[in-house]
Amino acid sequence: MPKRRPLPDPGRRKFLKGATLAGAAAAVTPVAAAAQGAAPVAPREDLKAAAPGPIQTALETSPPDKDPQTQTTSGGDFMVDVLKTLDIDYLTMNCASSFRGLHEAVINYGKNVKPEILTCNHEEIAVAMGHGYAKMEGKPLAMICHGVVGLQHATMAMYNAWCDRVPVLVMGGTIIEANKRGTTPEWVHAAIDIAAGVRDYTKWDDQPISLQHFAESAVRAYKIATTPPMGPVMLSLDAELQENPIKEAESLHIPKLSKVVPPQADSGAIAEVARLLVNADAPLIVVDRMARTSAGMERLVELAEVLQCAVIDRFGRTNFPSRHPLNQTFRRNAVVAQADVILAIEMNDHWAALNAFSDRIVRTSRPLYKPTAKIISLGLRDMYLKANYQDFGRFSDIDMSVAGDGEASLPALTEAVKRLVDNGRKAAYEARGKRYAAAQLAMFEQAKSDATVGWDSTPITTGRMCAEVYAQIKNEDWSLVGNTISNVWPMRLWNIDKAHRWNGGSGGAGVGYNAPASLGAALANKRHGRLTVTFNGDGDLLYVPSTLWTAAHHHIPLLYIVQNNRAYHQEYMYLQAMANRHGRGIENAHLGTTITDPNVDFATVARGFGVYGEGPITDPKDLAPALKRAIAVVKRGEPALIDVVTDPR
Ligand SMILES: Cc1ncc(C[n+]2csc(CCOP(=O)(O)OP(=O)(O)O)c2C)c(N)n1
Ligand SMILES: [Mg+2]
């Protein structure tokens, strides 16, 4: 019987737990260990003759050698230098050993500044934060994750960013050389090509095998990501490259990042589009993801005002002021039916914008436009897409396709239009504009009246909730972020007059976007001193509740208003429609679709993550005072959440 050995100290045991689980560590021979760079551990004489079990135990429980200092630089340091030249402000992450080299370099060599680490409890949160941030700040942040498994968690958020054409610089750690991988986790977390799983919805990726290769690929990745049409990019980072000393430092060169000039449409095509618009009786502009910057919105206003034409905003970005007299968004069927020339700019789903679709009984659709209408598309949609995922939408009737960046092409188009508008036309245009202005005013009055339906009822109507929120933020520099179905109310009721008032939807409609993407947008807004608000579906928040911890930990001011209908309500309604189709009654439609029994207490959840929380608020009279208290917290620079029990609308 081997002698009983004293128990090792608890800290060391924790460390060894991983090694023991790894199994392979136990079998490591002194020679192999030395070859891996570890100090060889000689088997003790008194244990040599013992059975394999105790020998292994003895080896594993020997006190560890102090980590020797063997180097003064690491590849990770150089990687940090590259990220600094790219002006990357933040690095979102969930920590993992496959990027421990870069992680250590960021905090010690880079002093945790540009990039600053933002700790996330799930990789989906880390990417979605980058998604929301980029749309608000106009530039990407970087995200890093564990090779295989962290990337698997990140995938849906990457898909959303891809569908939304938003740049995020994603990096994943891996160990490329098989002979450098040690224990089981290093094997199960390695792949010959970790990016294979996300390549279908990544604009570009690479796996650099030298530091010079990294520098060039990082700058290339950034440039590709931020060239319209934008998208997420991916770099697979070899752990050895991050961890080992820099060789030949003098020869390393970080390439220049040149400013990207988005492509303008062909001047002949612009002239033809201008001619068609000017000669039309009822020209219409439909717009979706056009405004990349605040200039985009101003340019569209200028074009619409010269033509005095109707504009329909599909809300992919803030493209057009919500209360502009020419904004006819909520009269889509009428204005599309009247239009003789339709200019659709940077559409995500062109077909859906101009056709009516119903799936209530059987899937049916019909065009909303006249057969004689001339339809023009302007944008980069056709310039870049992939085959597998079908985010490009149904193929559409288009008479003239003009390839060019919408925002960049607008000034030339407006100039061309101005040159063709004579005084005679101006008078006719003005009369047309007056009709739209009257219709817009009527729509706004209707929206205000619609919002009062069920004003005092419990659960609280989404119309009242939105009206109460707006009453308290309208005199601030507010910013509504994320996406929920309630956004139709802000679009109808709120004065969305600046680009940062709203940052568009998720792109891929992958739920679990709203909570973290809103936080990313709030992070960008913090620097500008804006008051950030999001309506968060209860279902959405339950995918990624620990987003709240990141908000608290990093002191990101954001007001989460949980639109708590205690259901995945969209799906609940689908199920009711299915049941109705069979005449089977809707009594069972709550099964698998509702989030009751027990009800989730989101205020308690928030407090558990260190976030100010109030609710559940069921009486509409309690809403205004609760909002006031929560907004005061947000104005102090911290996140807050209020749980509002709403009706299903
Ligand atoms: C990842 C993912 N899972 C499932 C769905 C299907 N889905 C679409 S809307 C929805 C409900 C989301 O619930 P909530 O955020 O509470 O919004 P509500 O419909 O209740 O307003 C679901 C589950 C999806 N789009 N994405
Ligand atoms: Mg819900």
Coordinates of C-alpha atoms in Angstrom, one line a residue, residues 10-565:
P10 CA -6.9 23.8 -2.7
G11 CA -5.7 26.3 -5.3
R12 CA -3.4 23.8 -6.9
R13 CA -6.1 21.2 -6.8
K14 CA -8.3 23.5 -8.8
F15 CA -5.6 23.8 -11.3
L16 CA -5.0 20.1 -11.5
K17 CA -8.7 19.4 -11.9
G18 CA -8.4 20.5 -15.5
A19 CA -5.3 18.4 -16.1
T20 CA -6.8 15.3 -14.6
L21 CA -9.9 15.7 -16.6
A22 CA -7.7 16.2 -19.6
G23 CA -6.4 12.7 -19.0
A24 CA -3.6 13.0 -21.5
A25 CA -1.7 15.2 -19.0
A26 CA -1.5 12.3 -16.7
A27 CA 0.3 10.2 -19.3
V28 CA 2.9 12.7 -20.1
T29 CA 6.4 11.5 -19.7
P30 CA 9.2 13.7 -18.4
V31 CA 10.8 13.6 -21.9
A32 CA 7.6 14.6 -23.6
A33 CA 7.0 17.2 -20.9
A34 CA 10.5 18.6 -21.5
A35 CA 9.9 18.6 -25.2
Q36 CA 6.8 20.7 -24.6
G37 CA 8.8 23.2 -22.7
A38 CA 7.7 22.3 -19.2
A39 CA 10.2 21.5 -16.4
P40 CA 10.6 17.7 -16.3
V41 CA 9.2 16.0 -13.1
A42 CA 11.2 13.0 -12.1
P43 CA 9.1 10.0 -10.7
R44 CA 9.9 9.6 -7.1
E45 CA 11.9 6.6 -6.1
D46 CA 9.5 5.4 -3.4
L47 CA 6.7 5.4 -5.9
K48 CA 8.4 3.8 -8.9
A49 CA 7.4 0.3 -8.0
A50 CA 3.8 1.2 -7.2
A51 CA 0.9 0.6 -9.5
P52 CA 0.2 3.2 -12.3
G53 CA -2.6 4.9 -10.4
P54 CA -0.6 6.2 -7.4
I55 CA 2.3 7.2 -9.7
Q56 CA 0.0 9.4 -11.7
T57 CA -1.5 10.8 -8.6
A58 CA 1.9 11.6 -7.2
L59 CA 3.0 13.3 -10.4
E60 CA -0.2 15.3 -10.6
T61 CA -0.2 16.5 -7.0
S62 CA 3.5 17.6 -6.9
P63 CA 3.7 21.3 -6.2
P64 CA 4.0 23.2 -9.4
D65 CA 7.2 25.0 -10.4
K66 CA 6.9 28.7 -10.5
D67 CA 6.2 29.8 -14.1
P68 CA 9.7 30.8 -15.2
Q69 CA 10.1 34.1 -17.1
T70 CA 11.3 33.0 -20.5
Q71 CA 10.5 36.0 -22.8
T72 CA 10.1 39.7 -22.8
T73 CA 7.8 40.0 -25.9
S74 CA 5.1 37.9 -27.4
G75 CA 3.3 37.8 -30.8
G76 CA 0.3 39.0 -28.9
D77 CA 2.0 42.3 -28.2
F78 CA 2.5 42.8 -31.9
M79 CA -1.2 41.9 -32.5
V80 CA -2.1 44.6 -30.0
D81 CA -0.1 47.1 -31.9
V82 CA -2.0 46.2 -35.0
L83 CA -5.4 46.5 -33.3
K84 CA -4.3 50.0 -32.0
T85 CA -3.4 51.1 -35.5
L86 CA -6.9 50.1 -36.6
D87 CA -8.4 52.3 -33.9
I88 CA -10.3 49.5 -32.3
D89 CA -11.8 50.8 -29.1
Y90 CA -13.2 47.6 -27.6
L91 CA -12.6 43.9 -27.5
T92 CA -15.6 41.9 -26.4
M93 CA -14.9 38.4 -25.2
N94 CA -15.6 35.4 -23.2
C95 CA -12.2 34.3 -22.0
A96 CA -10.5 31.1 -23.2
S97 CA -7.0 29.6 -23.3
S98 CA -6.7 29.5 -27.0
F99 CA -6.3 33.3 -27.0
R100 CA -4.6 33.6 -23.6
G101 CA -1.6 35.0 -25.4
L102 CA -3.4 37.9 -27.0
H103 CA -5.6 38.4 -23.9
E104 CA -2.5 38.8 -21.7
A105 CA -0.9 41.2 -24.2
V106 CA -4.1 43.4 -24.3
I107 CA -4.2 43.8 -20.5
N108 CA -0.5 44.2 -19.8
Y109 CA 1.3 45.3 -22.9
G110 CA -1.7 47.3 -24.3
K111 CA -2.8 48.5 -20.8
N112 CA -6.3 47.6 -21.6
V113 CA -6.8 50.7 -23.7
K114 CA -7.7 50.6 -27.4
P115 CA -8.9 47.9 -27.2
E116 CA -10.5 47.8 -23.8
I117 CA -11.8 44.4 -22.8
L118 CA -15.6 44.0 -22.3
T119 CA -16.4 40.8 -20.4
C120 CA -19.3 38.9 -21.8
N121 CA -20.9 35.7 -20.4
H122 CA -21.8 34.3 -23.8
E123 CA -20.1 34.7 -27.2
E124 CA -23.5 35.6 -28.8
I125 CA -23.6 38.6 -26.5
A126 CA -20.0 39.6 -27.5
V127 CA -20.8 39.6 -31.3
A128 CA -24.2 41.2 -30.9
M129 CA -22.7 44.0 -28.9
G130 CA -20.4 44.6 -31.8
H131 CA -23.4 44.6 -34.2
G132 CA -25.3 47.3 -32.3
Y133 CA -22.1 49.3 -31.6
A134 CA -21.0 49.5 -35.3
K135 CA -24.4 50.8 -36.4
M136 CA -24.3 53.6 -33.9
E137 CA -20.6 54.4 -34.0
G138 CA -19.9 53.9 -37.6
K139 CA -17.0 51.6 -37.0
P140 CA -16.4 48.0 -35.9
L141 CA -15.2 46.7 -32.6
A142 CA -13.3 43.5 -32.2
M143 CA -14.6 40.3 -30.6
I144 CA -12.5 37.2 -29.7
C145 CA -13.7 33.7 -28.8
H146 CA -12.5 30.2 -28.2
G147 CA -11.8 28.4 -31.4
V148 CA -14.4 25.8 -32.0
V149 CA -16.9 26.0 -29.1
G150 CA -16.9 29.8 -28.5
L151 CA -17.3 30.3 -32.2
Q152 CA -20.3 27.9 -32.2
H153 CA -21.9 30.2 -29.5
A154 CA -21.1 33.2 -31.6
T155 CA -22.6 32.0 -34.9
M156 CA -26.2 33.3 -34.7
A157 CA -25.0 36.7 -33.8
M158 CA -22.6 36.6 -36.7
Y159 CA -25.4 35.6 -39.0
N160 CA -27.5 38.6 -37.8
A161 CA -24.6 40.9 -38.5
W162 CA -24.1 39.3 -41.9
C163 CA -27.8 39.7 -42.9
D164 CA -27.7 43.3 -41.7
R165 CA -24.5 44.0 -43.6
V166 CA -22.7 45.3 -40.4
P167 CA -19.0 45.0 -39.8
V168 CA -17.7 43.1 -36.7
L169 CA -14.0 41.9 -36.5
V170 CA -14.3 38.4 -35.1
M171 CA -11.2 36.5 -34.0
G172 CA -11.0 32.9 -32.7
G173 CA -8.1 31.2 -31.0
T174 CA -6.8 27.8 -32.2
I175 CA -3.7 25.7 -32.1
I176 CA -2.8 25.0 -35.7
E177 CA 0.1 22.6 -35.3
A178 CA -1.1 19.2 -34.1
N179 CA 2.2 18.5 -32.3
K180 CA 1.7 21.6 -30.2
R181 CA -1.8 20.6 -28.9
G182 CA -1.6 18.9 -25.5
T183 CA -4.5 17.8 -23.5
T184 CA -8.0 16.7 -24.7
P185 CA -9.5 20.2 -24.5
E186 CA -6.9 21.5 -26.9
W187 CA -7.9 18.8 -29.4
V188 CA -11.6 19.0 -29.1
H189 CA -11.3 22.8 -29.4
A190 CA -9.1 22.7 -32.5
A191 CA -10.0 22.3 -36.1
I192 CA -8.1 22.4 -39.3
D193 CA -10.3 25.3 -40.3
I194 CA -12.3 26.8 -37.4
A195 CA -13.9 29.4 -39.7
A196 CA -15.5 26.7 -41.9
G197 CA -18.7 26.8 -39.8
V198 CA -19.2 30.5 -40.3
R199 CA -17.8 31.1 -43.8
D200 CA -21.2 31.2 -45.4
Y201 CA -22.0 34.3 -43.5
T202 CA -18.7 36.0 -43.1
K203 CA -17.4 38.4 -45.7
W204 CA -13.8 37.3 -45.5
D205 CA -11.6 35.2 -43.2
D206 CA -8.0 34.1 -42.9
Q207 CA -5.8 32.0 -40.6
P208 CA -2.4 33.9 -40.5
I209 CA 0.7 31.7 -39.8
S210 CA 3.2 34.5 -39.2
L211 CA 3.0 37.9 -37.5
Q212 CA 3.6 39.7 -40.8
H213 CA 0.7 37.6 -42.2
F214 CA -1.4 38.7 -39.2
A215 CA -0.7 42.4 -39.7
E216 CA -1.6 42.2 -43.4
S217 CA -4.7 40.1 -42.8
A218 CA -6.0 42.2 -39.9
V219 CA -5.8 45.4 -42.0
R220 CA -7.3 43.6 -45.0
A221 CA -10.1 42.2 -42.8
Y222 CA -10.9 45.6 -41.4
K223 CA -10.9 47.2 -44.9
I224 CA -13.1 44.4 -46.3
A225 CA -15.5 44.6 -43.4
T226 CA -16.0 48.4 -43.7
T227 CA -16.3 48.6 -47.5
P228 CA -19.9 48.6 -48.5
P229 CA -21.7 46.2 -48.6
M230 CA -20.2 45.7 -45.1
G231 CA -20.1 42.5 -43.1
P232 CA -18.5 40.5 -40.3
V233 CA -15.0 39.1 -41.0
M234 CA -13.0 36.5 -39.1
L235 CA -9.4 35.8 -38.2
S236 CA -8.3 32.5 -36.8
L237 CA -5.4 33.1 -34.4
D238 CA -2.8 30.5 -33.8
A239 CA -2.1 30.2 -30.0
E240 CA 1.6 29.7 -30.7
L241 CA 1.7 32.8 -32.8
Q242 CA 0.2 34.8 -29.9
E243 CA 2.3 33.3 -27.1
N244 CA 5.8 32.9 -28.5
P245 CA 8.4 35.6 -28.6
I246 CA 8.5 38.0 -31.6
K247 CA 11.1 36.9 -34.1
E248 CA 12.7 39.4 -36.4
A249 CA 10.8 42.3 -34.9
E250 CA 12.7 44.8 -37.1
S251 CA 11.2 43.3 -40.3
L252 CA 7.6 43.5 -39.2
H253 CA 5.5 46.1 -40.9
I254 CA 1.9 47.2 -40.2
P255 CA 0.3 48.2 -43.6
K256 CA -1.5 51.4 -43.9
L257 CA -5.3 51.4 -43.7
S258 CA -6.6 53.5 -46.5
K259 CA -9.9 55.3 -46.3
V260 CA -12.6 53.4 -48.3
V261 CA -14.5 55.5 -50.8
P262 CA -17.9 53.8 -51.5
P263 CA -18.7 53.3 -55.2
Q264 CA -21.0 55.8 -56.8
A265 CA -23.5 54.8 -59.5
D266 CA -22.6 55.3 -63.2
S267 CA -23.2 58.9 -64.3
G268 CA -25.2 57.9 -67.4
A269 CA -27.5 55.7 -65.2
I270 CA -27.9 58.6 -62.7
A271 CA -29.0 60.9 -65.5
E272 CA -31.6 58.4 -66.7
V273 CA -33.0 57.8 -63.2
A274 CA -33.2 61.6 -62.8
R275 CA -35.1 62.0 -66.1
L276 CA -37.6 59.2 -65.1
L277 CA -38.2 60.7 -61.6
V278 CA -38.6 64.3 -62.9
N279 CA -41.1 63.2 -65.6
A280 CA -43.2 61.0 -63.3
D281 CA -46.6 62.0 -62.1
A282 CA -46.2 60.1 -58.8
P283 CA -42.6 59.2 -58.2
L284 CA -41.9 57.2 -55.0
I285 CA -38.7 56.5 -53.1
V286 CA -38.6 53.3 -51.0
V287 CA -35.5 53.0 -48.8
D288 CA -34.2 50.5 -46.4
R289 CA -30.5 50.3 -45.4
M290 CA -29.4 53.4 -47.2
A291 CA -28.2 55.8 -44.5
R292 CA -24.8 54.7 -43.3
T293 CA -24.1 58.1 -41.7
S294 CA -26.2 61.2 -40.7
A295 CA -25.4 62.6 -44.1
G296 CA -27.4 59.8 -45.7
M297 CA -30.6 61.1 -44.1
E298 CA -29.9 64.7 -45.1
R299 CA -29.2 63.7 -48.7
L300 CA -32.5 61.8 -48.9
V301 CA -34.4 64.7 -47.5
E302 CA -32.9 67.0 -50.1
L303 CA -33.8 64.7 -53.0
A304 CA -37.4 64.1 -51.7
E305 CA -37.9 67.8 -51.2
V306 CA -36.7 68.7 -54.7
L307 CA -39.2 66.2 -56.1
Q308 CA -41.9 66.6 -53.5
C309 CA -42.3 62.9 -53.8
A310 CA -43.5 60.3 -51.3
V311 CA -40.9 58.3 -49.2
I312 CA -41.5 54.9 -47.6
D313 CA -38.9 53.9 -45.0
R314 CA -38.5 50.2 -44.4
F315 CA -36.5 51.0 -41.1
G316 CA -33.3 49.1 -41.9
R317 CA -31.6 52.3 -40.7
T318 CA -32.8 55.8 -39.9
N319 CA -33.2 57.0 -43.5
F320 CA -35.9 59.7 -43.3
P321 CA -37.4 61.8 -40.5
S322 CA -40.5 60.2 -39.2
R323 CA -42.5 63.5 -39.1
H324 CA -41.4 64.8 -42.4
P325 CA -44.4 65.8 -44.5
L326 CA -43.3 63.5 -47.3
N327 CA -42.9 60.5 -45.1
Q328 CA -45.7 58.2 -46.2
T329 CA -44.4 55.0 -44.6
F330 CA -47.7 54.1 -43.0
R331 CA -49.6 54.6 -46.3
R332 CA -47.5 52.1 -48.2
N333 CA -50.3 50.3 -50.0
A334 CA -51.8 53.6 -51.3
V335 CA -48.7 55.3 -52.4
V336 CA -47.2 52.2 -54.1
A337 CA -50.4 51.7 -56.0
Q338 CA -50.3 55.3 -57.2
A339 CA -46.7 55.4 -58.2
D340 CA -45.6 55.4 -61.8
V341 CA -41.9 55.5 -61.0
I342 CA -40.5 53.7 -58.0
L343 CA -36.9 54.2 -56.9
A344 CA -35.9 51.6 -54.3
I345 CA -32.6 52.3 -52.6
E346 CA -30.4 49.8 -50.7
M347 CA -33.2 47.4 -50.1
N348 CA -32.7 44.3 -48.0
D349 CA -35.9 42.7 -49.3
H350 CA -37.1 44.5 -52.4
W351 CA -39.9 42.1 -53.1
A352 CA -41.4 42.3 -49.6
A353 CA -41.4 46.1 -49.8
L354 CA -43.6 46.2 -53.0
N355 CA -45.8 43.1 -52.6
A356 CA -48.5 42.1 -50.2
F357 CA -48.0 38.7 -48.7
S358 CA -50.3 36.6 -46.5
D359 CA -49.8 33.2 -44.9
R360 CA -53.0 33.1 -42.9
I361 CA -54.8 30.5 -45.0
V362 CA -52.4 29.5 -47.8
R363 CA -49.3 31.5 -48.8
T364 CA -50.5 34.1 -51.2
S365 CA -49.0 37.3 -52.6
R366 CA -49.8 40.1 -55.0
P367 CA -47.9 43.0 -56.3
L368 CA -48.9 46.4 -54.8
Y369 CA -47.6 48.3 -57.8
K370 CA -49.2 49.1 -61.1
P371 CA -48.2 46.8 -64.0
T372 CA -47.1 50.0 -65.8
A373 CA -44.9 51.3 -63.0
K374 CA -41.2 51.7 -63.8
I375 CA -39.2 50.1 -61.0
I376 CA -35.6 51.2 -60.4
S377 CA -33.2 49.7 -57.9
L378 CA -30.1 51.6 -56.6
G379 CA -27.7 49.9 -54.2
L380 CA -25.1 47.2 -53.7
R381 CA -27.4 44.3 -53.0
D382 CA -26.5 42.4 -56.1
M383 CA -22.8 43.2 -55.9
Y384 CA -22.2 40.8 -53.1
L385 CA -24.1 37.8 -51.9
K386 CA -23.6 34.1 -51.2
A387 CA -25.6 31.1 -52.3
N388 CA -26.6 29.0 -49.3
Y389 CA -28.4 31.2 -46.9
Q390 CA -31.3 32.9 -48.7
D391 CA -31.2 36.3 -47.1
F392 CA -31.4 38.0 -50.5
G393 CA -35.2 37.6 -50.7
R394 CA -37.5 36.7 -53.6
F395 CA -36.5 37.8 -57.1
S396 CA -38.4 40.9 -58.2
D397 CA -39.6 42.8 -61.2
I398 CA -37.1 45.6 -61.8
D399 CA -36.8 47.7 -64.9
M400 CA -33.5 49.3 -64.2
S401 CA -30.9 48.0 -61.8
V402 CA -28.3 50.6 -60.9
A403 CA -25.3 49.3 -58.9
G404 CA -23.8 51.9 -56.6
D405 CA -23.8 52.8 -52.9
G406 CA -27.1 54.6 -52.2
E407 CA -25.8 57.2 -49.8
A408 CA -22.7 58.0 -52.0
S409 CA -24.9 58.2 -55.2
L410 CA -27.6 60.5 -53.8
P411 CA -25.8 63.9 -54.3
A412 CA -25.2 63.3 -58.0
L413 CA -28.8 62.1 -58.4
T414 CA -30.1 65.2 -56.6
E415 CA -28.0 67.5 -58.7
A416 CA -29.2 65.8 -61.9
V417 CA -32.8 66.1 -60.8
K418 CA -32.4 69.8 -59.9
R419 CA -31.0 70.5 -63.4
L420 CA -34.2 69.1 -64.9
V421 CA -36.8 70.8 -62.7
D422 CA -38.1 73.9 -64.3
N423 CA -40.5 76.5 -62.8
G424 CA -43.6 74.9 -64.4
R425 CA -42.8 71.5 -62.8
K426 CA -42.0 73.2 -59.4
A427 CA -45.6 74.4 -59.1
A428 CA -47.0 70.9 -59.8
Y429 CA -44.5 69.4 -57.4
E430 CA -45.6 71.8 -54.7
A431 CA -49.2 70.9 -55.1
R432 CA -48.2 67.2 -54.9
G433 CA -46.2 67.8 -51.7
K434 CA -49.1 69.6 -50.1
R435 CA -51.3 66.5 -50.6
Y436 CA -48.6 64.3 -49.0
A437 CA -48.2 66.7 -46.1
A438 CA -51.9 66.6 -45.3
A439 CA -51.9 62.8 -45.5
Q440 CA -48.9 62.7 -43.2
L441 CA -50.6 64.9 -40.6
A442 CA -53.7 62.8 -40.7
M443 CA -51.6 59.7 -40.2
F444 CA -49.9 61.3 -37.2
E445 CA -53.3 62.3 -35.7
Q446 CA -54.6 58.8 -36.3
A447 CA -51.5 57.3 -34.5
K448 CA -52.0 59.5 -31.5
S449 CA -55.7 58.4 -31.4
D450 CA -54.9 54.7 -31.9
A451 CA -52.4 54.8 -29.0
T452 CA -55.2 55.8 -26.6
V453 CA -57.2 52.7 -27.3
G454 CA -57.3 50.7 -24.0
W455 CA -55.3 53.6 -22.4
D456 CA -56.2 52.5 -18.8
S457 CA -56.2 48.7 -19.3
T458 CA -54.2 46.0 -17.7
P459 CA -52.0 44.5 -19.1
I460 CA -50.6 47.8 -20.3
T461 CA -51.0 48.5 -24.0
T462 CA -47.8 48.8 -26.0
G463 CA -49.2 52.1 -27.4
R464 CA -49.5 53.6 -23.9
M465 CA -46.1 52.2 -22.9
C466 CA -44.5 53.9 -25.9
A467 CA -46.4 57.2 -25.3
E468 CA -45.3 57.2 -21.6
V469 CA -41.7 56.6 -22.5
Y470 CA -41.6 59.3 -25.1
A471 CA -43.2 61.8 -22.8
Q472 CA -40.2 61.4 -20.5
I473 CA -37.3 61.3 -23.0
K474 CA -38.4 63.7 -25.8
N475 CA -36.5 66.6 -24.3
E476 CA -33.3 64.7 -23.9
D477 CA -30.8 63.6 -26.6
W478 CA -32.5 60.2 -26.8
S479 CA -31.6 57.2 -28.9
L480 CA -33.9 54.2 -29.4
V481 CA -32.0 51.0 -30.1
G482 CA -32.6 47.4 -30.8
N483 CA -35.7 46.0 -32.4
T484 CA -39.1 44.9 -31.1
I485 CA -42.5 44.8 -32.6
S486 CA -43.3 47.9 -30.5
N487 CA -41.1 49.9 -32.7
V488 CA -44.0 50.5 -35.0
W489 CA -45.3 52.8 -32.3
P490 CA -42.2 54.9 -32.0
M491 CA -42.1 55.2 -35.8
R492 CA -45.7 56.4 -35.8
L493 CA -45.5 58.6 -32.7
W494 CA -42.0 59.8 -32.0
N495 CA -40.1 62.5 -33.7
I496 CA -37.2 60.5 -35.2
D497 CA -35.3 63.4 -36.6
K498 CA -31.7 62.4 -36.4
A499 CA -29.7 59.4 -37.5
H500 CA -28.8 58.3 -34.0
R501 CA -32.5 58.2 -32.9
W502 CA -32.8 54.6 -34.2
N503 CA -30.3 52.1 -35.5
G504 CA -32.3 49.5 -37.4
G505 CA -33.3 45.9 -36.8
S506 CA -31.4 42.6 -36.4
G507 CA -31.0 41.7 -40.0
G508 CA -31.3 38.0 -39.6
A509 CA -34.3 38.1 -37.2
G510 CA -32.4 35.8 -34.9
V511 CA -34.0 36.4 -31.5
G512 CA -31.5 37.1 -28.7
Y513 CA -30.2 40.1 -30.7
N514 CA -32.0 42.8 -28.9
A515 CA -30.6 42.8 -25.4
P516 CA -26.9 42.7 -26.4
A517 CA -27.1 44.7 -29.6
S518 CA -28.8 47.4 -27.6
L519 CA -26.0 47.3 -25.1
G520 CA -23.5 47.7 -27.9
A521 CA -25.4 50.7 -29.2
A522 CA -25.6 52.2 -25.7
L523 CA -21.8 51.8 -25.4
A524 CA -21.4 53.9 -28.5
N525 CA -23.9 56.4 -27.2
K526 CA -22.2 56.8 -23.8
R527 CA -19.4 58.7 -25.4
H528 CA -21.9 61.1 -27.0
G529 CA -23.9 61.6 -23.7
R530 CA -27.1 60.3 -25.3
L531 CA -30.0 58.7 -23.3
T532 CA -30.4 55.2 -24.7
V533 CA -33.6 53.3 -24.5
T534 CA -34.6 49.8 -25.7
F535 CA -37.9 47.9 -25.7
N536 CA -36.9 44.3 -25.0
G537 CA -39.1 41.3 -25.6
D538 CA -39.3 39.0 -22.6
G539 CA -38.5 36.1 -24.9
D540 CA -35.5 37.9 -26.4
L541 CA -34.0 38.7 -23.0
L542 CA -34.3 35.1 -21.8
Y543 CA -31.9 33.9 -24.5
V544 CA -29.2 36.2 -23.2
P545 CA -30.1 37.5 -19.7
S546 CA -26.4 37.8 -18.6
T547 CA -26.1 40.8 -20.9
L548 CA -27.4 42.7 -17.9
W549 CA -24.3 41.7 -15.9
T550 CA -22.0 43.1 -18.7
A551 CA -24.1 46.3 -18.6
A552 CA -23.6 46.7 -14.8
H553 CA -20.0 45.6 -14.8
H554 CA -18.9 48.1 -17.4
H555 CA -21.3 50.9 -16.3
I556 CA -23.1 51.2 -19.6
P557 CA -26.1 53.5 -19.3
L558 CA -29.2 52.0 -20.9
L559 CA -32.8 51.8 -20.0
Y560 CA -34.2 48.3 -20.7
I561 CA -38.0 48.3 -20.8
V562 CA -39.0 44.7 -20.9
Q563 CA -42.1 44.4 -23.0
N564 CA -43.3 41.5 -21.0
N565 CA -46.2 39.7 -22.7

